[in-house]
PDB file of C-alpha atoms in Angstrom:
ATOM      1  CA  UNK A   1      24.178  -3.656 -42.147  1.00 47.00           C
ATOM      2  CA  UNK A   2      21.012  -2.011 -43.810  1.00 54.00           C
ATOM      3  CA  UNK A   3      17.249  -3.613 -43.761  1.00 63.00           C
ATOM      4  CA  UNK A   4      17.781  -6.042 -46.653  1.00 65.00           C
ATOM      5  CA  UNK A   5      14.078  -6.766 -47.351  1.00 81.00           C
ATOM      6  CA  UNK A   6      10.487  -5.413 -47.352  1.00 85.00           C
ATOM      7  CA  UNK A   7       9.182  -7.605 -44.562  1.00 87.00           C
ATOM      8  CA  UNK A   8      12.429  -6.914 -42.241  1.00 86.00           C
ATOM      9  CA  UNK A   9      11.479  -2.806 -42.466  1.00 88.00           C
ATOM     10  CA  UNK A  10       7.577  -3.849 -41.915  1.00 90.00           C
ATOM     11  CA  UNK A  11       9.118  -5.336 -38.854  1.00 89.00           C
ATOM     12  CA  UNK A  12      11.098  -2.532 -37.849  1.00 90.00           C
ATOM     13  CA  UNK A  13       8.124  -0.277 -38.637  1.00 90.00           C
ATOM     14  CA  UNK A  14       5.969  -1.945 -36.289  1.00 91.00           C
ATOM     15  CA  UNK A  15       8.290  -2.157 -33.571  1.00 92.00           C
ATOM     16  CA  UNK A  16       9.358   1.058 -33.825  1.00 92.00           C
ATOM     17  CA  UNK A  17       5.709   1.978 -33.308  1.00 92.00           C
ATOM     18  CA  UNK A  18       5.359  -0.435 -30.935  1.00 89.00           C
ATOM     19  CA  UNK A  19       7.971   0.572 -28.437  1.00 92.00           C
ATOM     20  CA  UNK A  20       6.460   4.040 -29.077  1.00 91.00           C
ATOM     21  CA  UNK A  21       3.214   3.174 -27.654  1.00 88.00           C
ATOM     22  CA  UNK A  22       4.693   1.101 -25.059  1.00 88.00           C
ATOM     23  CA  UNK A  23       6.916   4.111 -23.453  1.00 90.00           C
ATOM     24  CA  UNK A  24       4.006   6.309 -23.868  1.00 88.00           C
ATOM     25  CA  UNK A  25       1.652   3.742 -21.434  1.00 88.00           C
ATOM     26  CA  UNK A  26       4.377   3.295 -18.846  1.00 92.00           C
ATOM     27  CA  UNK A  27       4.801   7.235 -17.859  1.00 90.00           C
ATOM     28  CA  UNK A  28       1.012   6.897 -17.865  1.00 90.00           C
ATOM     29  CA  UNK A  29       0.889   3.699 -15.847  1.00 91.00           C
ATOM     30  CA  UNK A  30       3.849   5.335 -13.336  1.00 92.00           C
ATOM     31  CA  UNK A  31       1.655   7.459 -12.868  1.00 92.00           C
ATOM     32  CA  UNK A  32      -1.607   5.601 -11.763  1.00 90.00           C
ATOM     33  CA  UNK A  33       0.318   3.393  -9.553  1.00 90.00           C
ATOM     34  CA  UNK A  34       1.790   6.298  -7.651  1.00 92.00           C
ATOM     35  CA  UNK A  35      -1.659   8.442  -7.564  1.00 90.00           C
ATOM     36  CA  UNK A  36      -3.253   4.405  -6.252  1.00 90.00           C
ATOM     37  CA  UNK A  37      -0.209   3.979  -3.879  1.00 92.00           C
ATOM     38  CA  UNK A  38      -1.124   7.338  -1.871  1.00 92.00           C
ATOM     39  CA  UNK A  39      -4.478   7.325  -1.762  1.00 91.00           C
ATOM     40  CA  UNK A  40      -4.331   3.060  -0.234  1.00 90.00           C
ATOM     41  CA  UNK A  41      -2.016   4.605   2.213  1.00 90.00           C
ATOM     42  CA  UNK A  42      -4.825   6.769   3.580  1.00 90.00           C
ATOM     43  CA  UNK A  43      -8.071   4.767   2.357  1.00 86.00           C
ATOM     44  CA  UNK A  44      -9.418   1.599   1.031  1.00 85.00           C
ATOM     45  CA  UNK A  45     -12.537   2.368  -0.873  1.00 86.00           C
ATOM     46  CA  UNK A  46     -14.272   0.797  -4.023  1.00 89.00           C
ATOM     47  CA  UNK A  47     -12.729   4.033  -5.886  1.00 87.00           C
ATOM     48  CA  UNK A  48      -9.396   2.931  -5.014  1.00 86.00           C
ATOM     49  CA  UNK A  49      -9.526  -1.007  -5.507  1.00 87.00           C
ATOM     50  CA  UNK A  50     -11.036  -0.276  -9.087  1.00 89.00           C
ATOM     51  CA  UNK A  51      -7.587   2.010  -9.920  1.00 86.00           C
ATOM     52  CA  UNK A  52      -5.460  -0.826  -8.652  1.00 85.00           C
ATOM     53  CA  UNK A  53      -7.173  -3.057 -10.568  1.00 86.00           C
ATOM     54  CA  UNK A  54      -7.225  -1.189 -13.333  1.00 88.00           C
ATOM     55  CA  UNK A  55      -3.405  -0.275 -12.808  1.00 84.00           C
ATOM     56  CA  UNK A  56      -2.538  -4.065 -12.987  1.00 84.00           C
ATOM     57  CA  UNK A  57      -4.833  -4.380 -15.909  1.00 88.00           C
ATOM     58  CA  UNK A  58      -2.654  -1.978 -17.462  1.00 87.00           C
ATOM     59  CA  UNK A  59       0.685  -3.464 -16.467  1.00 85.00           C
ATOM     60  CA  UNK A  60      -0.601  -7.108 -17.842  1.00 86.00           C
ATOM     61  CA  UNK A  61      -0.931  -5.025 -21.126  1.00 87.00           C
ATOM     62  CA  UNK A  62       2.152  -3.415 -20.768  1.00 86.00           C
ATOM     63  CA  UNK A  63       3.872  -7.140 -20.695  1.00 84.00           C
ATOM     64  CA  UNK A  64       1.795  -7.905 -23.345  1.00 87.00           C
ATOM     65  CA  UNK A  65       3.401  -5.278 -25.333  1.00 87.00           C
ATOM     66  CA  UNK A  66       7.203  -6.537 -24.482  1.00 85.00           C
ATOM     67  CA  UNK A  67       6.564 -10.629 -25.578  1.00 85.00           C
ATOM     68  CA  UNK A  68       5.539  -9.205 -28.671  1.00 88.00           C
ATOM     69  CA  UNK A  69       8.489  -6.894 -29.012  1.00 89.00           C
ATOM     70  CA  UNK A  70      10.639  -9.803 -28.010  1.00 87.00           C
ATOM     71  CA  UNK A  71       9.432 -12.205 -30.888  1.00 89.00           C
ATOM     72  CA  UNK A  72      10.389  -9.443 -32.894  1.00 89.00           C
ATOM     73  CA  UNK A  73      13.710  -9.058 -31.746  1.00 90.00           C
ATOM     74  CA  UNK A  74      14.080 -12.853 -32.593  1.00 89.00           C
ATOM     75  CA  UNK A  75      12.495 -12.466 -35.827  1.00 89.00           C
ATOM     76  CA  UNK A  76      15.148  -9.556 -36.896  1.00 88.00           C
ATOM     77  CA  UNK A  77      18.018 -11.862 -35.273  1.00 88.00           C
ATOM     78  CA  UNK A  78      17.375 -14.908 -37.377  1.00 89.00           C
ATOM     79  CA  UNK A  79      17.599 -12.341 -40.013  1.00 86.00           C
ATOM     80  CA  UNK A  80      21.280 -11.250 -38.962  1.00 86.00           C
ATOM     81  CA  UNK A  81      20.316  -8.266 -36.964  1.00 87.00           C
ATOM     82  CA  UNK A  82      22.047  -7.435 -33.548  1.00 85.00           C
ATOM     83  CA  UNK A  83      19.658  -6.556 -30.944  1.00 85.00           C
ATOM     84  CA  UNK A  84      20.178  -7.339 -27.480  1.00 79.00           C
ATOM     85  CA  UNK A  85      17.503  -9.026 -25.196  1.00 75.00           C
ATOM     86  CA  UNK A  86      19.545  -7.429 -22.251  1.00 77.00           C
ATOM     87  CA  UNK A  87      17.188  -4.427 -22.227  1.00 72.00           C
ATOM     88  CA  UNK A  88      14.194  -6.444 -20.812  1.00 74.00           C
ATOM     89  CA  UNK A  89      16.311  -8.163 -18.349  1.00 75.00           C
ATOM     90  CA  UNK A  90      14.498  -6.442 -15.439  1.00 69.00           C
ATOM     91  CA  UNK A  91      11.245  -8.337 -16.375  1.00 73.00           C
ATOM     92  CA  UNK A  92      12.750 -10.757 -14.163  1.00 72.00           C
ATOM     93  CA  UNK A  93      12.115  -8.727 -11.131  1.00 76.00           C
ATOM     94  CA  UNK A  94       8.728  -8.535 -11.524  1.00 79.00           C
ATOM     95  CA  UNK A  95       7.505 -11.646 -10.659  1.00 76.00           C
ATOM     96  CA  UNK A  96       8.832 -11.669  -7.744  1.00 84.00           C
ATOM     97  CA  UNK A  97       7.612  -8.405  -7.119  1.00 88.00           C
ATOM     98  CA  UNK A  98       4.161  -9.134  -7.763  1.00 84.00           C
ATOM     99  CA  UNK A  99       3.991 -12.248  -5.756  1.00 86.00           C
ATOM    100  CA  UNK A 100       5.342 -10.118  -2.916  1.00 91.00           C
ATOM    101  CA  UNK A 101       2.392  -7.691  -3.865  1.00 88.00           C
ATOM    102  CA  UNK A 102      -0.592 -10.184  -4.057  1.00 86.00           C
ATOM    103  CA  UNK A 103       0.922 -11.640  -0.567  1.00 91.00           C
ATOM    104  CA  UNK A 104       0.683  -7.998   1.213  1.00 91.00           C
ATOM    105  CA  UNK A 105      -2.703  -7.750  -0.476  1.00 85.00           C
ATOM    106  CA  UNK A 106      -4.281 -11.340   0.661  1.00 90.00           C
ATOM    107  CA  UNK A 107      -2.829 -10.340   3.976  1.00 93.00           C
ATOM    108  CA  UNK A 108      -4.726  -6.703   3.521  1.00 89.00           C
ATOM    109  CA  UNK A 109      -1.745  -5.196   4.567  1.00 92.00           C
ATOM    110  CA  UNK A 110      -2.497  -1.881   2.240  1.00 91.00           C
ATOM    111  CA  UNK A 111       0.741  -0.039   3.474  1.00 93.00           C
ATOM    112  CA  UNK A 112       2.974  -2.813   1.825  1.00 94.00           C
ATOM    113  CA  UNK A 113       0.795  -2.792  -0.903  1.00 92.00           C
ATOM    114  CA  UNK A 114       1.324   0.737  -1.564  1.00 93.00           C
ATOM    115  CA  UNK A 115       4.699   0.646  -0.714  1.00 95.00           C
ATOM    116  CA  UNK A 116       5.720  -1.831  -3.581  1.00 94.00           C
ATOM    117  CA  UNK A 117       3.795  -0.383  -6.031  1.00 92.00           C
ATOM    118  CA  UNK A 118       5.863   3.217  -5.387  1.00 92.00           C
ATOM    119  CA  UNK A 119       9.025   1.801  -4.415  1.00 94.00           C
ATOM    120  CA  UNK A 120       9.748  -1.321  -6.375  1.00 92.00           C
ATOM    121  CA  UNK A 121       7.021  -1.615  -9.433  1.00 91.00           C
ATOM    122  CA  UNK A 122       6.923   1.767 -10.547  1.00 92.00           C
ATOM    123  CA  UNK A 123      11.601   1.439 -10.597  1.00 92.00           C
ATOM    124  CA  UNK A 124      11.071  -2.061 -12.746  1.00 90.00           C
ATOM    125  CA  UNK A 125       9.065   0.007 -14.878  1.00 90.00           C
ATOM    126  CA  UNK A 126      11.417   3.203 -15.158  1.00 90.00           C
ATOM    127  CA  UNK A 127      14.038   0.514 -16.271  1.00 89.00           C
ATOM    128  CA  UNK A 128      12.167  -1.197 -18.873  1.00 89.00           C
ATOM    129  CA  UNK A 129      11.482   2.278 -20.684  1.00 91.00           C
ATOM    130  CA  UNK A 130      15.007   2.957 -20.768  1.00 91.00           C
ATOM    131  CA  UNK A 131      15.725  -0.357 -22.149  1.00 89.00           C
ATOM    132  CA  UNK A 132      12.728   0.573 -24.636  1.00 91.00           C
ATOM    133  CA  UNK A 133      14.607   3.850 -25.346  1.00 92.00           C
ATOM    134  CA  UNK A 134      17.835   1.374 -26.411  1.00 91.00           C
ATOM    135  CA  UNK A 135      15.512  -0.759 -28.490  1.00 92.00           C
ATOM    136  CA  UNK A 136      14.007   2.211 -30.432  1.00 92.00           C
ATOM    137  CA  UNK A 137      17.462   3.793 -30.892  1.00 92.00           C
ATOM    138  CA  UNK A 138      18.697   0.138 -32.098  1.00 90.00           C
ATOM    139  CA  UNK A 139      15.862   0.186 -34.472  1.00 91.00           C
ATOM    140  CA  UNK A 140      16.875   3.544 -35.847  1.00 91.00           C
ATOM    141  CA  UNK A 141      20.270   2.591 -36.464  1.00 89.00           C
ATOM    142  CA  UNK A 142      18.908  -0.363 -38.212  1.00 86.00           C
ATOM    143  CA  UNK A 143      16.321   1.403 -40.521  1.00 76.00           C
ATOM    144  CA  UNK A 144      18.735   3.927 -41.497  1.00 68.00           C
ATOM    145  CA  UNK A 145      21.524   1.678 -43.137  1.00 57.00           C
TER     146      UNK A 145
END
């Protein structure tokens, strides 16, 4: 099955770009989190509260990013595409996680804190860029029939 119309391949387009961007900011949000995650291990300055803040900042962004991805991927399945939703399945997880997180951080209990953002945020996130790497490929397949 090929893109049958203008506004499907506009779609596709933007997605495509899209998921792009969005695997792009999670190696750069891994990143933060992991840089934050030592340095609360061993201090809890202003420096360090303003890159956790800034690294959840970026995550709200980030899930931003994938509710828009996912109305596309039911716009392109009312139009008889076949795209799983499967690949965002570990968005789940994460609320969970991050009630566990702001828990360990009303209780100022920094080690936790550090240790979910290492050890169970920044693995959520791994998995969602794969799933990303599924929806791009998906979308290739798509645009090229």
């Amino acid at each position: 099955m090929g893109v049958d119309n203008a506004k499907d391949k506009d779609v596709i387009d933007a997605m495509k770009k899209g998921v792009g961007d969005t695997i792009g900011m999670i190696d750069e949000i891994c990143e933060r989190l992991k840089d934050c995650s030592n340095l609360l291990r061993i201090e809890q300055g202003k420096e360090v509260f303003n890159s956790l803040s800034q690294g959840i900042e970026n995550i709200k962004s980030l899930l931003d990013l994938i509710n828009e991805l996912n109305i596309g991927i039911g716009y392109l399945s009312t139009s008889g595409y076949s795209i799983s939703k499967e690949i965002f399945s570990n968005l789940d997880k994460t609320k969970g996680v991050f009630n566990e997180m702001l828990s360990a951080f009303e209780g100022k209990d920094w080690i936790t804190v550090a240790d979910i953002m290492e050890y169970e945020i920044n693995p959520i996130l791994l998995e969602i860029k794969k799933g990303l790497d599924t929806l791009n490929d998906r979308l290739t397949q798509i645009g090229l029939h």
